[in-house]
Amino acid sequence: MDFSHYTTKPVELAVALTNTKGITKDDLADSEQLVQFLDGYRDLWDGVAKPPRSSDLEAVHELRAALREVIESQDETTAAKKINLLLESYGAIPRISTHSGSPHLHFEPIETSIVCWLGAITAMGLASVIVEHGVERFGVCDSSTCMDVYIDTSRNRSRRHCSNTCSTREAVAAYRKRQTD
């Protein structure tokens, strides 16, 4: 039974937002890219938050860095402190919503900036992971050419890469290295 509205899409959003900044790329380098990124999550924010503005870009970059710090936290105490600060900073206040026909909790502010909404919903998503599964489920790709983050949903907590692409690339590189030794 899933009691949390924040366990799927908001977690995916937090990971996707964090991964917009890579080693050599920034997929949110300008306000147009921010609008395109958030359009993919319009079903979550439309009617709740104001549309993104070009002036939101710097604040979204700061949030992205803060989310990475949470995901890279080595223990629950550190992660909890960082999450609590984000929840407070972005105005996460519990309220009961009935928009889908059945009552459920929301924590993101309504009719606020996209940045406040984004900060509250992504922080709540990561908070749900910490509370329900622990920080052991947070990961940063083991590939030397990638720094993307992920949430490990494997049964045995064995995931080491952000995607099958990175996993395959690393396996091929290790195989080739063994062949030359």
PDB file of C-alpha atoms in Angstrom:
ATOM      1  CA  MET A   1       0.000   0.000   0.000  1.00  0.00           C
ATOM      2  CA  ASP A   2       1.362   3.384  -0.973  1.00  0.00           C
ATOM      3  CA  PHE A   3       0.307   6.218   1.313  1.00  0.00           C
ATOM      4  CA  SER A   4       2.451   8.937  -0.205  1.00  0.00           C
ATOM      5  CA  HIS A   5       1.632  11.186  -3.145  1.00  0.00           C
ATOM      6  CA  TYR A   6       5.369  11.946  -3.279  1.00  0.00           C
ATOM      7  CA  THR A   7       6.903   8.580  -4.060  1.00  0.00           C
ATOM      8  CA  THR A   8       6.949   8.407  -7.842  1.00  0.00           C
ATOM      9  CA  LYS A   9       6.745  11.511 -10.021  1.00  0.00           C
ATOM     10  CA  PRO A  10       8.226  13.957  -7.495  1.00  0.00           C
ATOM     11  CA  VAL A  11      11.174  11.606  -6.916  1.00  0.00           C
ATOM     12  CA  GLU A  12      11.643  11.219 -10.670  1.00  0.00           C
ATOM     13  CA  LEU A  13      11.466  15.006 -10.981  1.00  0.00           C
ATOM     14  CA  ALA A  14      14.124  15.488  -8.272  1.00  0.00           C
ATOM     15  CA  VAL A  15      16.459  13.048 -10.031  1.00  0.00           C
ATOM     16  CA  ALA A  16      15.782  14.516 -13.485  1.00  0.00           C
ATOM     17  CA  LEU A  17      16.357  18.069 -12.225  1.00  0.00           C
ATOM     18  CA  THR A  18      19.608  17.074 -10.521  1.00  0.00           C
ATOM     19  CA  ASN A  19      20.782  15.314 -13.681  1.00  0.00           C
ATOM     20  CA  THR A  20      20.321  18.393 -15.849  1.00  0.00           C
ATOM     21  CA  LYS A  21      23.851  19.360 -14.754  1.00  0.00           C
ATOM     22  CA  GLY A  22      26.517  16.934 -15.842  1.00  0.00           C
ATOM     23  CA  ILE A  23      30.287  16.877 -16.167  1.00  0.00           C
ATOM     24  CA  THR A  24      30.287  18.719 -19.498  1.00  0.00           C
ATOM     25  CA  LYS A  25      26.647  19.678 -19.976  1.00  0.00           C
ATOM     26  CA  ASP A  26      24.038  21.943 -18.484  1.00  0.00           C
ATOM     27  CA  ASP A  27      20.585  21.175 -19.836  1.00  0.00           C
ATOM     28  CA  LEU A  28      19.209  24.210 -17.968  1.00  0.00           C
ATOM     29  CA  ALA A  29      21.647  26.774 -19.307  1.00  0.00           C
ATOM     30  CA  ASP A  30      18.913  29.239 -20.272  1.00  0.00           C
ATOM     31  CA  SER A  31      15.299  30.032 -19.466  1.00  0.00           C
ATOM     32  CA  GLU A  32      14.006  28.352 -22.639  1.00  0.00           C
ATOM     33  CA  GLN A  33      15.536  25.064 -21.534  1.00  0.00           C
ATOM     34  CA  LEU A  34      13.945  25.516 -18.103  1.00  0.00           C
ATOM     35  CA  VAL A  35      10.510  25.964 -19.697  1.00  0.00           C
ATOM     36  CA  GLN A  36      11.034  22.870 -21.886  1.00  0.00           C
ATOM     37  CA  PHE A  37      12.151  20.819 -18.883  1.00  0.00           C
ATOM     38  CA  LEU A  38       9.181  21.854 -16.742  1.00  0.00           C
ATOM     39  CA  ASP A  39       6.727  21.246 -19.602  1.00  0.00           C
ATOM     40  CA  GLY A  40       7.444  17.555 -19.125  1.00  0.00           C
ATOM     41  CA  TYR A  41       6.005  17.860 -15.609  1.00  0.00           C
ATOM     42  CA  ARG A  42       3.173  20.275 -16.382  1.00  0.00           C
ATOM     43  CA  ASP A  43       0.591  17.799 -15.090  1.00  0.00           C
ATOM     44  CA  LEU A  44       2.132  18.226 -11.622  1.00  0.00           C
ATOM     45  CA  TRP A  45       2.326  22.025 -11.463  1.00  0.00           C
ATOM     46  CA  ASP A  46      -0.306  23.365 -13.846  1.00  0.00           C
ATOM     47  CA  GLY A  47      -2.938  25.202 -11.820  1.00  0.00           C
ATOM     48  CA  VAL A  48      -0.818  25.003  -8.667  1.00  0.00           C
ATOM     49  CA  ALA A  49       2.237  27.113  -9.467  1.00  0.00           C
ATOM     50  CA  LYS A  50       2.842  30.074 -11.718  1.00  0.00           C
ATOM     51  CA  PRO A  51       4.583  29.316 -15.033  1.00  0.00           C
ATOM     52  CA  PRO A  52       8.370  29.625 -15.047  1.00  0.00           C
ATOM     53  CA  ARG A  53       9.974  32.996 -15.753  1.00  0.00           C
ATOM     54  CA  SER A  54      13.479  33.729 -16.965  1.00  0.00           C
ATOM     55  CA  SER A  55      14.259  35.216 -13.539  1.00  0.00           C
ATOM     56  CA  ASP A  56      13.669  31.744 -11.972  1.00  0.00           C
ATOM     57  CA  LEU A  57      16.698  30.159 -13.636  1.00  0.00           C
ATOM     58  CA  GLU A  58      19.319  31.036 -11.004  1.00  0.00           C
ATOM     59  CA  ALA A  59      17.080  29.873  -8.151  1.00  0.00           C
ATOM     60  CA  VAL A  60      16.431  26.572  -9.939  1.00  0.00           C
ATOM     61  CA  HIS A  61      20.201  26.117 -10.329  1.00  0.00           C
ATOM     62  CA  GLU A  62      20.584  26.637  -6.560  1.00  0.00           C
ATOM     63  CA  LEU A  63      17.823  24.103  -5.863  1.00  0.00           C
ATOM     64  CA  ARG A  64      19.450  21.627  -8.237  1.00  0.00           C
ATOM     65  CA  ALA A  65      22.730  21.888  -6.318  1.00  0.00           C
ATOM     66  CA  ALA A  66      20.926  21.490  -2.985  1.00  0.00           C
ATOM     67  CA  LEU A  67      19.127  18.352  -4.202  1.00  0.00           C
ATOM     68  CA  ARG A  68      22.470  16.877  -5.273  1.00  0.00           C
ATOM     69  CA  GLU A  69      23.823  17.526  -1.780  1.00  0.00           C
ATOM     70  CA  VAL A  70      20.898  15.594  -0.298  1.00  0.00           C
ATOM     71  CA  ILE A  71      21.384  12.661  -2.661  1.00  0.00           C
ATOM     72  CA  GLU A  72      25.133  12.607  -1.973  1.00  0.00           C
ATOM     73  CA  SER A  73      24.592  12.626   1.812  1.00  0.00           C
ATOM     74  CA  GLN A  74      26.347   9.752   3.521  1.00  0.00           C
ATOM     75  CA  ASP A  75      23.881   9.318   6.373  1.00  0.00           C
ATOM     76  CA  GLU A  76      20.257   9.958   7.285  1.00  0.00           C
ATOM     77  CA  THR A  77      21.052  12.671   9.820  1.00  0.00           C
ATOM     78  CA  THR A  78      22.869  14.803   7.256  1.00  0.00           C
ATOM     79  CA  ALA A  79      20.243  14.153   4.591  1.00  0.00           C
ATOM     80  CA  ALA A  80      17.411  14.956   7.028  1.00  0.00           C
ATOM     81  CA  LYS A  81      19.001  18.279   8.003  1.00  0.00           C
ATOM     82  CA  LYS A  82      19.377  19.249   4.362  1.00  0.00           C
ATOM     83  CA  ILE A  83      15.830  18.148   3.484  1.00  0.00           C
ATOM     84  CA  ASN A  84      14.338  19.960   6.473  1.00  0.00           C
ATOM     85  CA  LEU A  85      16.091  23.148   5.410  1.00  0.00           C
ATOM     86  CA  LEU A  86      14.717  22.787   1.874  1.00  0.00           C
ATOM     87  CA  LEU A  87      11.187  22.102   3.125  1.00  0.00           C
ATOM     88  CA  GLU A  88      11.309  25.205   5.288  1.00  0.00           C
ATOM     89  CA  SER A  89      12.948  27.366   2.625  1.00  0.00           C
ATOM     90  CA  TYR A  90      10.398  26.477  -0.043  1.00  0.00           C
ATOM     91  CA  GLY A  91       7.306  26.759   2.146  1.00  0.00           C
ATOM     92  CA  ALA A  92       6.241  23.131   2.373  1.00  0.00           C
ATOM     93  CA  ILE A  93       3.123  23.186   4.528  1.00  0.00           C
ATOM     94  CA  PRO A  94       0.852  20.135   4.770  1.00  0.00           C
ATOM     95  CA  ARG A  95      -2.666  20.500   3.453  1.00  0.00           C
ATOM     96  CA  ILE A  96      -5.392  18.090   2.458  1.00  0.00           C
ATOM     97  CA  SER A  97      -6.328  18.120  -1.209  1.00  0.00           C
ATOM     98  CA  THR A  98      -9.366  16.496  -2.819  1.00  0.00           C
ATOM     99  CA  HIS A  99      -8.631  17.328  -6.466  1.00  0.00           C
ATOM    100  CA  SER A 100      -8.489  13.665  -7.532  1.00  0.00           C
ATOM    101  CA  GLY A 101     -11.709  12.684  -5.799  1.00  0.00           C
ATOM    102  CA  SER A 102     -10.150  11.275  -2.667  1.00  0.00           C
ATOM    103  CA  PRO A 103      -8.432  13.210   0.122  1.00  0.00           C
ATOM    104  CA  HIS A 104      -4.638  13.103   0.206  1.00  0.00           C
ATOM    105  CA  LEU A 105      -1.815  15.244   1.540  1.00  0.00           C
ATOM    106  CA  HIS A 106       0.063  17.859  -0.432  1.00  0.00           C
ATOM    107  CA  PHE A 107       2.995  19.851   0.894  1.00  0.00           C
ATOM    108  CA  GLU A 108       3.809  22.225  -1.936  1.00  0.00           C
ATOM    109  CA  PRO A 109       2.464  25.759  -1.690  1.00  0.00           C
ATOM    110  CA  ILE A 110      -0.296  26.724  -4.102  1.00  0.00           C
ATOM    111  CA  GLU A 111      -0.391  29.737  -6.408  1.00  0.00           C
ATOM    112  CA  THR A 112       3.269  30.422  -5.781  1.00  0.00           C
ATOM    113  CA  SER A 113       6.351  30.660  -7.952  1.00  0.00           C
ATOM    114  CA  ILE A 114       7.448  27.611  -9.865  1.00  0.00           C
ATOM    115  CA  VAL A 115      10.669  27.665  -7.819  1.00  0.00           C
ATOM    116  CA  CYS A 116       8.848  27.366  -4.473  1.00  0.00           C
ATOM    117  CA  TRP A 117       6.631  24.631  -5.870  1.00  0.00           C
ATOM    118  CA  LEU A 118       9.609  22.794  -7.377  1.00  0.00           C
ATOM    119  CA  GLY A 119      11.626  23.044  -4.171  1.00  0.00           C
ATOM    120  CA  ALA A 120       8.797  21.776  -1.980  1.00  0.00           C
ATOM    121  CA  ILE A 121       7.711  18.893  -4.197  1.00  0.00           C
ATOM    122  CA  THR A 122      11.213  17.587  -4.927  1.00  0.00           C
ATOM    123  CA  ALA A 123      12.254  17.891  -1.284  1.00  0.00           C
ATOM    124  CA  MET A 124       9.122  15.976  -0.242  1.00  0.00           C
ATOM    125  CA  GLY A 125       9.877  13.305  -2.825  1.00  0.00           C
ATOM    126  CA  LEU A 126      13.389  12.784  -1.476  1.00  0.00           C
ATOM    127  CA  ALA A 127      12.088  12.996   2.113  1.00  0.00           C
ATOM    128  CA  SER A 128       9.703  10.126   1.332  1.00  0.00           C
ATOM    129  CA  VAL A 129      12.591   8.010   0.041  1.00  0.00           C
ATOM    130  CA  ILE A 130      14.677   8.716   3.155  1.00  0.00           C
ATOM    131  CA  VAL A 131      11.813   7.919   5.544  1.00  0.00           C
ATOM    132  CA  GLU A 132      10.590   4.818   3.732  1.00  0.00           C
ATOM    133  CA  HIS A 133      13.869   3.343   2.425  1.00  0.00           C
ATOM    134  CA  GLY A 134      16.889   5.232   3.797  1.00  0.00           C
ATOM    135  CA  VAL A 135      19.724   7.102   2.088  1.00  0.00           C
ATOM    136  CA  GLU A 136      21.171   3.787   0.911  1.00  0.00           C
ATOM    137  CA  ARG A 137      18.740   4.093  -1.987  1.00  0.00           C
ATOM    138  CA  PHE A 138      20.418   7.297  -3.201  1.00  0.00           C
ATOM    139  CA  GLY A 139      23.291   6.868  -5.606  1.00  0.00           C
ATOM    140  CA  VAL A 140      25.702   8.615  -7.947  1.00  0.00           C
ATOM    141  CA  CYS A 141      26.713   6.768 -11.107  1.00  0.00           C
ATOM    142  CA  ASP A 142      29.943   4.772 -10.756  1.00  0.00           C
ATOM    143  CA  SER A 143      30.926   5.514 -14.354  1.00  0.00           C
ATOM    144  CA  SER A 144      34.042   7.656 -14.635  1.00  0.00           C
ATOM    145  CA  THR A 145      32.419   9.663 -17.418  1.00  0.00           C
ATOM    146  CA  CYS A 146      29.117  10.347 -15.649  1.00  0.00           C
ATOM    147  CA  MET A 147      27.971  12.019 -12.458  1.00  0.00           C
ATOM    148  CA  ASP A 148      24.216  11.493 -12.781  1.00  0.00           C
ATOM    149  CA  VAL A 149      22.260  10.501  -9.689  1.00  0.00           C
ATOM    150  CA  TYR A 150      19.632   7.784  -9.302  1.00  0.00           C
ATOM    151  CA  ILE A 151      17.325   6.189  -6.787  1.00  0.00           C
ATOM    152  CA  ASP A 152      18.100   2.484  -6.425  1.00  0.00           C
ATOM    153  CA  THR A 153      14.863   0.544  -6.777  1.00  0.00           C
ATOM    154  CA  SER A 154      16.520  -2.879  -7.050  1.00  0.00           C
ATOM    155  CA  ARG A 155      15.516  -5.489  -4.482  1.00  0.00           C
ATOM    156  CA  ASN A 156      19.027  -6.047  -3.190  1.00  0.00           C
ATOM    157  CA  ARG A 157      20.245  -2.444  -3.399  1.00  0.00           C
ATOM    158  CA  SER A 158      22.868  -3.405  -5.955  1.00  0.00           C
ATOM    159  CA  ARG A 159      22.509  -0.640  -8.515  1.00  0.00           C
ATOM    160  CA  ARG A 160      25.758   1.193  -9.321  1.00  0.00           C
ATOM    161  CA  HIS A 161      24.958   3.104 -12.503  1.00  0.00           C
ATOM    162  CA  CYS A 162      22.379   5.695 -13.505  1.00  0.00           C
ATOM    163  CA  SER A 163      21.345   3.815 -16.641  1.00  0.00           C
ATOM    164  CA  ASN A 164      21.887   0.681 -18.687  1.00  0.00           C
ATOM    165  CA  THR A 165      24.014   2.783 -21.045  1.00  0.00           C
ATOM    166  CA  CYS A 166      26.560   3.605 -18.341  1.00  0.00           C
ATOM    167  CA  SER A 167      26.453   0.064 -16.963  1.00  0.00           C
ATOM    168  CA  THR A 168      27.134  -1.438 -20.397  1.00  0.00           C
ATOM    169  CA  ARG A 169      29.871   1.085 -21.192  1.00  0.00           C
ATOM    170  CA  GLU A 170      31.665   0.266 -17.921  1.00  0.00           C
ATOM    171  CA  ALA A 171      31.279  -3.504 -18.457  1.00  0.00           C
ATOM    172  CA  VAL A 172      32.692  -3.254 -21.977  1.00  0.00           C
ATOM    173  CA  ALA A 173      35.619  -1.136 -20.756  1.00  0.00           C
ATOM    174  CA  ALA A 174      36.373  -3.645 -17.981  1.00  0.00           C
ATOM    175  CA  TYR A 175      36.171  -6.538 -20.455  1.00  0.00           C
ATOM    176  CA  ARG A 176      38.557  -4.823 -22.884  1.00  0.00           C
ATOM    177  CA  LYS A 177      40.955  -4.072 -20.069  1.00  0.00           C
ATOM    178  CA  ARG A 178      40.966  -7.719 -18.985  1.00  0.00           C
ATOM    179  CA  GLN A 179      41.620  -8.786 -22.589  1.00  0.00           C
ATOM    180  CA  THR A 180      44.726  -6.600 -22.842  1.00  0.00           C
ATOM    181  CA  ASP A 181      46.167  -7.708 -19.468  1.00  0.00           C
TER     182      ASP A 181
END
